[in-house]
mmCIF file of C-alpha atoms in Angstrom:
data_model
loop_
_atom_site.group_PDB
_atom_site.id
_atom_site.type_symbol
_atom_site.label_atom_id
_atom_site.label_comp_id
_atom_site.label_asym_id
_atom_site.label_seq_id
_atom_site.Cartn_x
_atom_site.Cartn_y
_atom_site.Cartn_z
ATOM 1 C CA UNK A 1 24.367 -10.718 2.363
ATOM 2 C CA UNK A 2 25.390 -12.704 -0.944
ATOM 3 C CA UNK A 3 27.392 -10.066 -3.151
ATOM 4 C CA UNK A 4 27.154 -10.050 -6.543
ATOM 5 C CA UNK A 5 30.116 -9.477 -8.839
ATOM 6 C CA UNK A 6 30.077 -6.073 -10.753
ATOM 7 C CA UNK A 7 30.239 -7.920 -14.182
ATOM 8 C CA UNK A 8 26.631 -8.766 -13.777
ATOM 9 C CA UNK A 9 24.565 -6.563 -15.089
ATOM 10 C CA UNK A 10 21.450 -8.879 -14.388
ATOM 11 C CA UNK A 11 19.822 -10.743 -11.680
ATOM 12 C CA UNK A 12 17.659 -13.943 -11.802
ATOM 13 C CA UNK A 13 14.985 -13.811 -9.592
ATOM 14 C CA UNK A 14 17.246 -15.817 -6.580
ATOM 15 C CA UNK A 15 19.962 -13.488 -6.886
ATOM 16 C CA UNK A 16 17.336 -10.579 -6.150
ATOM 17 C CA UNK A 17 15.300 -12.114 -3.771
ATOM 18 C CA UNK A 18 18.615 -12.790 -1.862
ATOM 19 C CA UNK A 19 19.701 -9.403 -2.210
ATOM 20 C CA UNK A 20 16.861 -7.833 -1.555
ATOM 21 C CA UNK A 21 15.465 -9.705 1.213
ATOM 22 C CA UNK A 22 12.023 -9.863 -0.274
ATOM 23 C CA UNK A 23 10.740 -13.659 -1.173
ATOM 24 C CA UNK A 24 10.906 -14.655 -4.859
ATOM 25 C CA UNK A 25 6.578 -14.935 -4.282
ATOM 26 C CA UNK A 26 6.602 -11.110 -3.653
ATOM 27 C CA UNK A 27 9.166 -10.572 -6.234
ATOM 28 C CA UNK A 28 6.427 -12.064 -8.655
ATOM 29 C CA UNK A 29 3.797 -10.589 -7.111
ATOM 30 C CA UNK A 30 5.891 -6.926 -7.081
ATOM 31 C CA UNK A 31 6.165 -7.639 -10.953
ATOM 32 C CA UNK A 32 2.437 -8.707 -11.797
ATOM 33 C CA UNK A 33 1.472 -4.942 -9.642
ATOM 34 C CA UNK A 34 3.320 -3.339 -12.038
ATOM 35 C CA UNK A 35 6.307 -1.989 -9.515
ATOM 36 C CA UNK A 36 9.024 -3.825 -11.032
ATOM 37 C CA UNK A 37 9.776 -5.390 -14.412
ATOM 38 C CA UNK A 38 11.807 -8.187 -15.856
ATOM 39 C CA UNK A 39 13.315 -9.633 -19.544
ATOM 40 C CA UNK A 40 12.521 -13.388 -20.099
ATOM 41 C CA UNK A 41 15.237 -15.396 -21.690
ATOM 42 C CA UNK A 42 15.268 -18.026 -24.471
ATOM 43 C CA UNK A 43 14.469 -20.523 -21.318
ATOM 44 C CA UNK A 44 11.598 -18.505 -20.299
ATOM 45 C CA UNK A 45 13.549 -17.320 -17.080
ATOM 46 C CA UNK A 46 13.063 -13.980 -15.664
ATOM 47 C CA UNK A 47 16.344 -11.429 -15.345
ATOM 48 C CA UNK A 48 15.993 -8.186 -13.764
ATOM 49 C CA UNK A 49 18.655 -5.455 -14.419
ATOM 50 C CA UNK A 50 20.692 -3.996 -10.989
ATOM 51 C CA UNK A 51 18.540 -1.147 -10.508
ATOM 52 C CA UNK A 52 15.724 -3.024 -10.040
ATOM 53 C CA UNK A 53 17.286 -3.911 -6.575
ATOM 54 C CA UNK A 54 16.776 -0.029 -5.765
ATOM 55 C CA UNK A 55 13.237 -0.074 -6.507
ATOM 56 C CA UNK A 56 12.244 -2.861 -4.528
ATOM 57 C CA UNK A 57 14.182 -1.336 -1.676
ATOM 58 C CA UNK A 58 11.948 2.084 -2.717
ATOM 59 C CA UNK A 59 8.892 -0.272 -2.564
ATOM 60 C CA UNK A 60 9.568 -1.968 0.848
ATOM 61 C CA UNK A 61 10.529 1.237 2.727
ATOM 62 C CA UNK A 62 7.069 2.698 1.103
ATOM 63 C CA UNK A 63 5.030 -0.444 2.280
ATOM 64 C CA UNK A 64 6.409 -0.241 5.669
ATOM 65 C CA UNK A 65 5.252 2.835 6.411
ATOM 66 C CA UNK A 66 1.831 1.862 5.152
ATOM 67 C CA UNK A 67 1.763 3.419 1.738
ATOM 68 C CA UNK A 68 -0.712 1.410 -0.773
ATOM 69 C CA UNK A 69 0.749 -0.435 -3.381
ATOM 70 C CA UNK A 70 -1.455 1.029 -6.023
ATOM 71 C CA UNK A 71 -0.188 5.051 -4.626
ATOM 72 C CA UNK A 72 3.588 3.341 -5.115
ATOM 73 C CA UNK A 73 2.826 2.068 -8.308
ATOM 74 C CA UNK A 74 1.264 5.343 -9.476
ATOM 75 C CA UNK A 75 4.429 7.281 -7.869
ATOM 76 C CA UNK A 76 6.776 5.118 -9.768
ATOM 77 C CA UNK A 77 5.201 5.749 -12.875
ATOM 78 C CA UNK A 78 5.872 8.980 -12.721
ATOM 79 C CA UNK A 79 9.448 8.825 -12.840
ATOM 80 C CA UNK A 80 10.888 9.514 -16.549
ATOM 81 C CA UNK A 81 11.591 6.426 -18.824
ATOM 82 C CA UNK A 82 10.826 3.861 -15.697
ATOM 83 C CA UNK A 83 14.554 5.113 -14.327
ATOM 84 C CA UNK A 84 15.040 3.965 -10.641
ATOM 85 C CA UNK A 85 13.902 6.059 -7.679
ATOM 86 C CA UNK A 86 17.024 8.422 -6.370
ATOM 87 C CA UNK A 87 17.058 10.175 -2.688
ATOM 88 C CA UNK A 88 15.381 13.488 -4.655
ATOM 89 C CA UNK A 89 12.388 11.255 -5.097
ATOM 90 C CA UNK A 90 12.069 9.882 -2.198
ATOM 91 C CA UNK A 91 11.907 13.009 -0.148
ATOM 92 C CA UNK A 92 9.712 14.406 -2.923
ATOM 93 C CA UNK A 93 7.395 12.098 -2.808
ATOM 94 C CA UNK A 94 7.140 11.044 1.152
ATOM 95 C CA UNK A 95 6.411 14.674 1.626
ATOM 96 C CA UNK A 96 3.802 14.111 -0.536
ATOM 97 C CA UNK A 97 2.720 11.446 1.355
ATOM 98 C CA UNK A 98 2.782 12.645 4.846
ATOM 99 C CA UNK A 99 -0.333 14.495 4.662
ATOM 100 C CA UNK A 100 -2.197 11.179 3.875
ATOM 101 C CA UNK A 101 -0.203 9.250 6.801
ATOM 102 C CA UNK A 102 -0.776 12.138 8.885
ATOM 103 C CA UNK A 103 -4.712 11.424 8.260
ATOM 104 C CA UNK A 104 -4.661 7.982 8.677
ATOM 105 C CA UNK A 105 -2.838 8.667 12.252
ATOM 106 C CA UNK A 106 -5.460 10.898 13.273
ATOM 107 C CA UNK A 107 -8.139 8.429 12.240
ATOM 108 C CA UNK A 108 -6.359 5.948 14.425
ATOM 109 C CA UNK A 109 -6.170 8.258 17.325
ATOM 110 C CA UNK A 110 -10.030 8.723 17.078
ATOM 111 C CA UNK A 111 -10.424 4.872 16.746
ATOM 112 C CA UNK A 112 -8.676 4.655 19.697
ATOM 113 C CA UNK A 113 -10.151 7.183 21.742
ATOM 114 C CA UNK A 114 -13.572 6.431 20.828
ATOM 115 C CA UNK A 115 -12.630 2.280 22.356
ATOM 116 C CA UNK A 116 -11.187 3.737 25.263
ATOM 117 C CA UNK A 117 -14.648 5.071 25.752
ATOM 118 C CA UNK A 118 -16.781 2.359 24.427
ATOM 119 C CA UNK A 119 -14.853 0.401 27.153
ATOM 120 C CA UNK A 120 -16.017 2.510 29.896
ATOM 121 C CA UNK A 121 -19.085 2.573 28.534
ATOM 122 C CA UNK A 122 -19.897 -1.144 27.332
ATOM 123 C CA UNK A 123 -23.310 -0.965 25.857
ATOM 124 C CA UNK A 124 -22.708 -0.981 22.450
ATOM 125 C CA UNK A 125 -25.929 0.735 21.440
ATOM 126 C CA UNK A 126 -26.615 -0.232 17.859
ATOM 127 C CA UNK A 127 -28.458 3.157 18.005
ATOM 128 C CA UNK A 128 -25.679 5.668 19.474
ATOM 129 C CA UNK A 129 -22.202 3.445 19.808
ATOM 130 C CA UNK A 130 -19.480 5.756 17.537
ATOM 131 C CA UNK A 131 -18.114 2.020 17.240
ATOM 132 C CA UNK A 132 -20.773 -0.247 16.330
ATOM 133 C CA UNK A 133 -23.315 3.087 14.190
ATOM 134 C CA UNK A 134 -20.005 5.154 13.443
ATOM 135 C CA UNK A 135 -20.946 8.111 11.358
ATOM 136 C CA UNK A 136 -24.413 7.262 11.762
ATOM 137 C CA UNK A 137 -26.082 9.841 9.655
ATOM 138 C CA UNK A 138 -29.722 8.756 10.172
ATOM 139 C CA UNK A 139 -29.305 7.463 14.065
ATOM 140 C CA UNK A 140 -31.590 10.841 15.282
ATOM 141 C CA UNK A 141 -34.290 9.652 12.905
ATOM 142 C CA UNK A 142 -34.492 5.741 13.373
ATOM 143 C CA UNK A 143 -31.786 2.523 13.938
ATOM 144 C CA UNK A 144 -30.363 0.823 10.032
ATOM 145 C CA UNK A 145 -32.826 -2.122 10.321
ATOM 146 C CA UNK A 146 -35.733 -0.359 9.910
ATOM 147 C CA UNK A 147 -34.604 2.145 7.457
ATOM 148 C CA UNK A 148 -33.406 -1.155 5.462
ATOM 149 C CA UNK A 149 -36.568 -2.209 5.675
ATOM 150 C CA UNK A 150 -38.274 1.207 4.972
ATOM 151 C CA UNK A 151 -35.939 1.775 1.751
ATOM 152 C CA UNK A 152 -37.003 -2.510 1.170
ATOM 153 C CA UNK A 153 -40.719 -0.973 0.574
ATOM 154 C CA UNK A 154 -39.972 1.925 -1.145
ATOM 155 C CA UNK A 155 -39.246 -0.014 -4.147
ATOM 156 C CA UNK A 156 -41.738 -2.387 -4.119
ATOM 157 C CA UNK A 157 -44.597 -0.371 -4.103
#
């Protein structure tokens, strides 16, 4: 890993990319989501300060376990005067979101259970198939098509 020599205080966009390990494209991206920020110089070229090395660590380890990049964004937002995640926020704020990962697990699980079924099954009903008519609120009363068509006519006539 390329070192950088404590006398800089700032990073072009190489020198992060190669410290960080994300691609300079992400690094952009990253910076035109909000998540990170940079100066320009007379030359138009981006510098980042050190810290900002930190928060794109904060921002991969977030993405990786399938946190949003809007929910990071939002989460780094609150942290006073744009300062650079520490280990308190972290664990403050994965606890935080657990309980949404901890959904989205179970909703997997389901997903999974209800294929495992669908496979022993193999009809994929349109009218009763959790995969194909999941949450199928009118399925008892008629199949979609015809209450497309049904809600079609209602505004018609």
């Amino acid at each position: 890993m390329p070192q950088i020599p404590e006398k800089i205080h700032e990073l072009t966009v190489g020198q992060l990319s190669a410290r960080s390990g994300a691609a300079v494209s992400a690094l952009h991206f990253y910076e035109s989501k909000g998540l990170i920020s940079s100066r320009r110089t007379s030359g138009n070229q981006r510098r980042y300060t050190r810290d900002t090395l930190r928060r794109v660590a904060f921002v991969r380890a977030a993405q990786r376990v399938g946190i949003p990049l809007a929910t990071i964004r939002d989460a780094l937002a609150e942290l006073p005067e744009e300062r650079t995640p520490t280990h308190e926020d972290w664990a403050r704020l994965s606890e935080a979101w657990r309980s949404e990962l901890d959904e989205r697990i179970r909703q997997l699980n389901r997903l999974r259970d209800h294929l495992t079924d669908c496979i022993g099954c193999g009809c994929l009903s349109l009218d009763s198939c959790v995969l194909s008519n999941p949450d199928d609120a009118f399925g008892d009363r008629m199949a979609g098509s015809r209450l497309m068509v049904e809600r079609g006519r209602g505004r018609r006539g």
